[in-house]
């Protein structure tokens, strides 16, 4: 499964990067390809490429604030949760993402 996402918290420091790390680690454990962009106090880091977004099966937005560039994900399956969910339950979040992708594949078959 290919996943892209954005992490952004209200302060733009701790939770943004913790959410990114937790999601990336959970993704690696499941064998998923995962890229998480951060939007924090120092701006955008690990900016997602158009290619990464195009190839993604699903988008995870672990955000507590409005993010820039959300229109890039138009037409993609999106899960939006607070950063707290990504931090506390990254494995459950990725399991849910996998379910959504599988259901979409079944409905297209």
CSV table of N, CA and C in Angstrom, one decimal:
chain,number,residue,atom,x,y,z
A,1,UNK,N,0.9,-1.2,0.0
A,1,UNK,CA,0.0,0.0,0.0
A,1,UNK,C,0.9,1.2,0.0
A,2,UNK,N,0.5,2.2,-0.8
A,2,UNK,CA,1.3,3.5,-0.9
A,2,UNK,C,0.4,4.6,-0.2
A,3,UNK,N,1.1,5.2,0.8
A,3,UNK,CA,0.4,6.2,1.6
A,3,UNK,C,1.2,7.5,1.6
A,4,UNK,N,0.4,8.6,1.4
A,4,UNK,CA,1.0,9.9,1.6
A,4,UNK,C,0.2,10.7,2.7
A,5,UNK,N,0.8,11.7,3.2
A,5,UNK,CA,0.0,12.4,4.2
A,5,UNK,C,0.7,13.7,4.7
A,6,UNK,N,-0.1,14.4,5.5
A,6,UNK,CA,0.4,15.7,6.1
A,6,UNK,C,0.2,15.6,7.6
A,7,UNK,N,1.2,16.1,8.3
A,7,UNK,CA,1.0,16.2,9.8
A,7,UNK,C,1.2,17.7,10.1
A,8,UNK,N,0.2,18.2,10.9
A,8,UNK,CA,0.3,19.7,11.3
A,8,UNK,C,-0.5,19.9,12.5
A,9,UNK,N,0.2,20.4,13.6
A,9,UNK,CA,-0.5,20.7,14.8
A,9,UNK,C,-0.7,22.2,15.0
A,10,UNK,N,-1.4,22.5,16.1
A,10,UNK,CA,-1.7,24.0,16.3
A,10,UNK,C,-0.5,24.8,16.5
A,11,UNK,N,0.5,24.2,17.3
A,11,UNK,CA,1.7,25.0,17.6
A,11,UNK,C,2.7,24.8,16.5
A,12,UNK,N,2.6,23.7,15.8
A,12,UNK,CA,3.6,23.4,14.7
A,12,UNK,C,4.9,22.9,15.1
A,13,UNK,N,5.0,22.3,16.3
A,13,UNK,CA,6.3,21.8,16.7
A,13,UNK,C,6.2,20.4,17.1
A,14,UNK,N,6.0,20.0,18.3
A,14,UNK,CA,6.1,18.7,18.8
A,14,UNK,C,5.1,17.7,18.1
A,15,UNK,N,3.9,17.9,18.2
A,15,UNK,CA,2.9,16.9,17.7
A,15,UNK,C,3.0,16.7,16.2
A,16,UNK,N,3.4,17.7,15.5
A,16,UNK,CA,3.6,17.5,14.1
A,16,UNK,C,4.6,16.5,13.8
A,17,UNK,N,5.8,16.6,14.4
A,17,UNK,CA,6.9,15.6,14.2
A,17,UNK,C,6.7,14.3,14.8
A,18,UNK,N,6.0,14.3,15.9
A,18,UNK,CA,5.7,13.0,16.6
A,18,UNK,C,4.7,12.2,15.7
A,19,UNK,N,3.7,12.9,15.2
A,19,UNK,CA,2.7,12.2,14.3
A,19,UNK,C,3.4,11.7,13.1
A,20,UNK,N,4.3,12.5,12.5
A,20,UNK,CA,5.0,12.0,11.3
A,20,UNK,C,5.8,10.7,11.6
A,21,UNK,N,6.6,10.8,12.7
A,21,UNK,CA,7.4,9.6,13.1
A,21,UNK,C,6.6,8.4,13.4
A,22,UNK,N,5.5,8.5,14.1
A,22,UNK,CA,4.7,7.4,14.5
A,22,UNK,C,4.0,6.8,13.2
A,23,UNK,N,3.5,7.6,12.3
A,23,UNK,CA,2.9,7.1,11.0
A,23,UNK,C,4.0,6.4,10.2
A,24,UNK,N,5.1,7.0,10.0
A,24,UNK,CA,6.2,6.4,9.2
A,24,UNK,C,6.7,5.1,9.8
A,25,UNK,N,6.8,5.0,11.1
A,25,UNK,CA,7.2,3.7,11.7
A,25,UNK,C,6.2,2.7,11.5
A,26,UNK,N,4.9,3.0,11.7
A,26,UNK,CA,3.8,2.1,11.6
A,26,UNK,C,3.7,1.6,10.1
A,27,UNK,N,4.0,2.5,9.2
A,27,UNK,CA,4.0,2.2,7.8
A,27,UNK,C,5.0,1.2,7.4
A,28,UNK,N,6.2,1.4,8.0
A,28,UNK,CA,7.4,0.5,7.7
A,28,UNK,C,7.1,-0.9,8.2
A,29,UNK,N,6.4,-1.0,9.4
A,29,UNK,CA,6.1,-2.3,10.0
A,29,UNK,C,5.1,-3.1,9.2
A,30,UNK,N,4.2,-2.4,8.5
A,30,UNK,CA,3.2,-3.1,7.7
A,30,UNK,C,3.7,-3.3,6.2
A,31,UNK,N,4.9,-2.8,5.9
A,31,UNK,CA,5.5,-3.0,4.6
A,31,UNK,C,4.9,-2.0,3.6
A,32,UNK,N,4.3,-0.9,4.1
A,32,UNK,CA,3.7,0.1,3.2
A,32,UNK,C,4.8,1.1,2.9
A,33,UNK,N,4.6,1.7,1.7
A,33,UNK,CA,5.4,2.9,1.3
A,33,UNK,C,4.7,4.1,1.8
A,34,UNK,N,5.4,4.9,2.7
A,34,UNK,CA,4.7,6.0,3.3
A,34,UNK,C,5.6,7.2,3.3
A,35,UNK,N,5.0,8.4,3.0
A,35,UNK,CA,5.6,9.7,2.9
A,35,UNK,C,4.7,10.7,3.6
A,36,UNK,N,5.3,11.3,4.7
A,36,UNK,CA,4.5,12.2,5.5
A,36,UNK,C,5.2,13.6,5.4
A,37,UNK,N,4.5,14.6,4.9
A,37,UNK,CA,4.9,16.0,4.8
A,37,UNK,C,4.6,16.6,6.2
A,38,UNK,N,5.4,17.5,6.6
A,38,UNK,CA,5.1,18.2,7.9
A,38,UNK,C,4.9,19.7,7.5
A,39,UNK,N,3.9,20.3,8.2
A,39,UNK,CA,3.7,21.7,8.0
A,39,UNK,C,3.7,22.3,9.4
A,40,UNK,N,4.8,22.9,9.8
A,40,UNK,CA,5.0,23.4,11.1
A,40,UNK,C,5.5,24.9,11.2
A,41,UNK,N,6.1,25.2,12.3
A,41,UNK,CA,6.5,26.6,12.5
A,41,UNK,C,7.6,27.0,11.5
A,42,UNK,N,8.4,26.0,11.0
A,42,UNK,CA,9.5,26.4,10.1
A,42,UNK,C,9.1,26.1,8.7
A,43,UNK,N,7.8,26.0,8.5
A,43,UNK,CA,7.3,25.8,7.1
A,43,UNK,C,7.0,24.3,6.7
A,44,UNK,N,7.0,24.1,5.4
A,44,UNK,CA,6.8,22.8,4.9
A,44,UNK,C,8.1,22.0,4.8
A,45,UNK,N,8.1,20.8,5.3
A,45,UNK,CA,9.3,19.9,5.2
A,45,UNK,C,8.8,18.6,4.6
A,46,UNK,N,9.8,17.9,4.0
A,46,UNK,CA,9.5,16.6,3.3
A,46,UNK,C,8.3,16.8,2.3
A,47,UNK,N,8.3,17.9,1.6
A,47,UNK,CA,7.2,18.2,0.7
A,47,UNK,C,6.9,17.0,-0.3
A,48,UNK,N,5.6,16.6,-0.3
A,48,UNK,CA,5.2,15.5,-1.2
A,48,UNK,C,5.4,15.9,-2.6
A,49,UNK,N,5.8,15.0,-3.5
A,49,UNK,CA,5.9,15.3,-4.9
A,49,UNK,C,4.6,14.9,-5.6
A,50,UNK,N,4.4,15.5,-6.7
A,50,UNK,CA,3.2,15.2,-7.5
A,50,UNK,C,3.2,13.7,-7.8
A,51,UNK,N,4.3,13.1,-8.1
A,51,UNK,CA,4.4,11.6,-8.3
A,51,UNK,C,4.0,10.8,-7.1
A,52,UNK,N,4.4,11.2,-5.9
A,52,UNK,CA,4.1,10.4,-4.7
A,52,UNK,C,2.6,10.5,-4.5
A,53,UNK,N,2.0,11.7,-4.7
A,53,UNK,CA,0.6,11.9,-4.5
A,53,UNK,C,-0.2,11.1,-5.6
A,54,UNK,N,0.2,11.1,-6.8
A,54,UNK,CA,-0.4,10.4,-7.9
A,54,UNK,C,-0.5,8.9,-7.6
A,55,UNK,N,0.7,8.3,-7.1
A,55,UNK,CA,0.8,6.9,-6.9
A,55,UNK,C,0.1,6.4,-5.6
A,56,UNK,N,-0.2,7.3,-4.7
A,56,UNK,CA,-0.7,6.9,-3.4
A,56,UNK,C,-2.1,6.3,-3.5
A,57,UNK,N,-2.3,5.3,-2.7
A,57,UNK,CA,-3.6,4.6,-2.6
A,57,UNK,C,-4.5,5.4,-1.7
A,58,UNK,N,-3.9,6.1,-0.7
A,58,UNK,CA,-4.7,6.8,0.3
A,58,UNK,C,-3.9,8.0,0.9
A,59,UNK,N,-4.6,9.0,1.3
A,59,UNK,CA,-4.0,10.2,2.0
A,59,UNK,C,-4.4,10.2,3.4
A,60,UNK,N,-3.5,10.4,4.3
A,60,UNK,CA,-3.8,10.6,5.7
A,60,UNK,C,-3.4,12.0,6.1
A,61,UNK,N,-4.4,12.7,6.6
A,61,UNK,CA,-4.2,14.1,7.1
A,61,UNK,C,-4.3,14.0,8.6
A,62,UNK,N,-3.2,14.1,9.3
A,62,UNK,CA,-3.1,14.1,10.8
A,62,UNK,C,-2.9,15.6,11.1
A,63,UNK,N,-4.0,16.3,11.2
A,63,UNK,CA,-3.9,17.8,11.3
A,63,UNK,C,-4.9,18.3,12.3
A,64,UNK,N,-4.4,19.4,13.0
A,64,UNK,CA,-5.2,20.1,13.9
A,64,UNK,C,-5.5,21.5,13.4
A,65,UNK,N,-5.0,21.9,12.3
A,65,UNK,CA,-5.1,23.2,11.7
A,65,UNK,C,-5.4,23.1,10.2
A,66,UNK,N,-5.7,24.2,9.6
A,66,UNK,CA,-5.9,24.3,8.1
A,66,UNK,C,-4.5,24.1,7.6
A,67,UNK,N,-4.4,23.3,6.5
A,67,UNK,CA,-3.0,23.2,5.9
A,67,UNK,C,-3.0,23.8,4.5
A,68,UNK,N,-1.9,24.0,4.0
A,68,UNK,CA,-1.8,24.6,2.7
A,68,UNK,C,-1.6,23.4,1.7
A,69,UNK,N,-2.1,23.6,0.5
A,69,UNK,CA,-1.9,22.6,-0.6
A,69,UNK,C,-2.9,21.4,-0.5
A,70,UNK,N,-4.0,21.6,0.2
A,70,UNK,CA,-4.9,20.4,0.4
A,70,UNK,C,-5.5,20.1,-1.0
A,71,UNK,N,-5.6,21.0,-1.9
A,71,UNK,CA,-6.2,20.7,-3.2
A,71,UNK,C,-5.4,19.7,-4.0
A,72,UNK,N,-4.2,19.5,-3.6
A,72,UNK,CA,-3.3,18.5,-4.3
A,72,UNK,C,-3.9,17.1,-4.2
A,73,UNK,N,-4.8,16.8,-3.2
A,73,UNK,CA,-5.3,15.5,-2.9
A,73,UNK,C,-6.7,15.3,-3.5
A,74,UNK,N,-7.2,16.2,-4.3
A,74,UNK,CA,-8.5,16.1,-4.9
A,74,UNK,C,-8.6,14.8,-5.7
A,75,UNK,N,-9.7,14.1,-5.4
A,75,UNK,CA,-9.9,12.8,-6.1
A,75,UNK,C,-9.3,11.6,-5.4
A,76,UNK,N,-8.6,11.8,-4.3
A,76,UNK,CA,-7.9,10.7,-3.6
A,76,UNK,C,-8.8,10.4,-2.4
A,77,UNK,N,-8.7,9.1,-2.0
A,77,UNK,CA,-9.3,8.7,-0.7
A,77,UNK,C,-8.5,9.4,0.4
A,78,UNK,N,-9.3,10.0,1.3
A,78,UNK,CA,-8.6,10.8,2.4
A,78,UNK,C,-9.2,10.4,3.8
A,79,UNK,N,-8.3,10.2,4.7
A,79,UNK,CA,-8.6,10.0,6.1
A,79,UNK,C,-8.1,11.2,6.9
A,80,UNK,N,-9.0,12.0,7.5
A,80,UNK,CA,-8.5,13.1,8.3
A,80,UNK,C,-8.8,12.9,9.8
A,81,UNK,N,-7.7,13.0,10.6
A,81,UNK,CA,-7.8,12.8,12.0
A,81,UNK,C,-7.0,13.8,12.7
A,82,UNK,N,-7.2,14.1,14.0
A,82,UNK,CA,-6.3,14.9,14.8
A,82,UNK,C,-5.0,14.3,14.9
A,83,UNK,N,-3.9,15.1,15.2
A,83,UNK,CA,-2.6,14.5,15.3
A,83,UNK,C,-2.6,13.5,16.5
A,84,UNK,N,-3.4,13.8,17.5
A,84,UNK,CA,-3.4,12.9,18.7
A,84,UNK,C,-3.7,11.5,18.3
A,85,UNK,N,-4.6,11.3,17.3
A,85,UNK,CA,-5.0,9.9,16.9
A,85,UNK,C,-3.8,9.3,16.2
A,86,UNK,N,-3.1,10.0,15.4
A,86,UNK,CA,-1.9,9.5,14.7
A,86,UNK,C,-0.8,9.1,15.7
A,87,UNK,N,-0.7,9.9,16.8
A,87,UNK,CA,0.3,9.6,17.8
A,87,UNK,C,0.0,8.4,18.7
A,88,UNK,N,-1.3,8.4,19.1
A,88,UNK,CA,-1.7,7.3,20.0
A,88,UNK,C,-2.0,6.0,19.4
A,89,UNK,N,-2.6,6.0,18.1
A,89,UNK,CA,-3.0,4.8,17.5
A,89,UNK,C,-2.6,4.7,16.0
A,90,UNK,N,-1.3,4.8,15.7
A,90,UNK,CA,-0.9,4.8,14.3
A,90,UNK,C,-1.2,3.5,13.6
A,91,UNK,N,-1.1,2.4,14.4
A,91,UNK,CA,-1.3,1.1,13.8
A,91,UNK,C,-2.8,0.9,13.4
A,92,UNK,N,-3.7,1.3,14.3
A,92,UNK,CA,-5.1,1.3,14.0
A,92,UNK,C,-5.5,2.2,12.8
A,93,UNK,N,-4.9,3.3,12.8
A,93,UNK,CA,-5.1,4.3,11.7
A,93,UNK,C,-4.7,3.6,10.3
A,94,UNK,N,-3.6,3.0,10.3
A,94,UNK,CA,-3.1,2.4,9.1
A,94,UNK,C,-4.0,1.1,8.7
A,95,UNK,N,-4.5,0.4,9.7
A,95,UNK,CA,-5.4,-0.7,9.5
A,95,UNK,C,-6.7,-0.2,8.8
A,96,UNK,N,-7.1,1.0,9.3
A,96,UNK,CA,-8.4,1.6,8.8
A,96,UNK,C,-8.1,2.0,7.3
A,97,UNK,N,-6.9,2.6,7.1
A,97,UNK,CA,-6.6,3.0,5.7
A,97,UNK,C,-6.5,1.8,4.8
A,98,UNK,N,-6.0,0.7,5.3
A,98,UNK,CA,-5.9,-0.5,4.4
A,98,UNK,C,-7.4,-1.0,4.1
A,99,UNK,N,-8.2,-1.0,5.1
A,99,UNK,CA,-9.7,-1.4,4.9
A,99,UNK,C,-10.3,-0.5,3.8
A,100,UNK,N,-10.1,0.8,3.9
A,100,UNK,CA,-10.7,1.7,2.9
A,100,UNK,C,-10.2,1.4,1.5
A,101,UNK,N,-8.9,1.2,1.4
A,101,UNK,CA,-8.3,0.9,0.1
A,101,UNK,C,-8.9,-0.5,-0.4
A,102,UNK,N,-9.0,-1.4,0.4
A,102,UNK,CA,-9.5,-2.8,0.0
A,102,UNK,C,-10.9,-2.7,-0.4
A,103,UNK,N,-11.7,-1.9,0.3
A,103,UNK,CA,-13.2,-1.7,0.0
A,103,UNK,C,-13.3,-1.0,-1.4
A,104,UNK,N,-12.4,0.0,-1.6
A,104,UNK,CA,-12.5,0.7,-2.9
A,104,UNK,C,-12.1,-0.2,-4.0
A,105,UNK,N,-11.1,-1.1,-3.8
A,105,UNK,CA,-10.7,-2.0,-4.8
A,105,UNK,C,-11.8,-3.0,-5.2
A,106,UNK,N,-12.5,-3.5,-4.1
A,106,UNK,CA,-13.6,-4.4,-4.3
A,106,UNK,C,-14.8,-3.8,-5.1
A,107,UNK,N,-15.1,-2.5,-4.7
A,107,UNK,CA,-16.2,-1.9,-5.4
A,107,UNK,C,-15.9,-1.6,-6.9
A,108,UNK,N,-14.6,-1.5,-7.2
A,108,UNK,CA,-14.2,-1.3,-8.6
A,108,UNK,C,-14.1,-2.5,-9.4
A,109,UNK,N,-14.1,-3.7,-8.7
A,109,UNK,CA,-13.9,-5.0,-9.4
A,109,UNK,C,-15.2,-5.4,-10.0
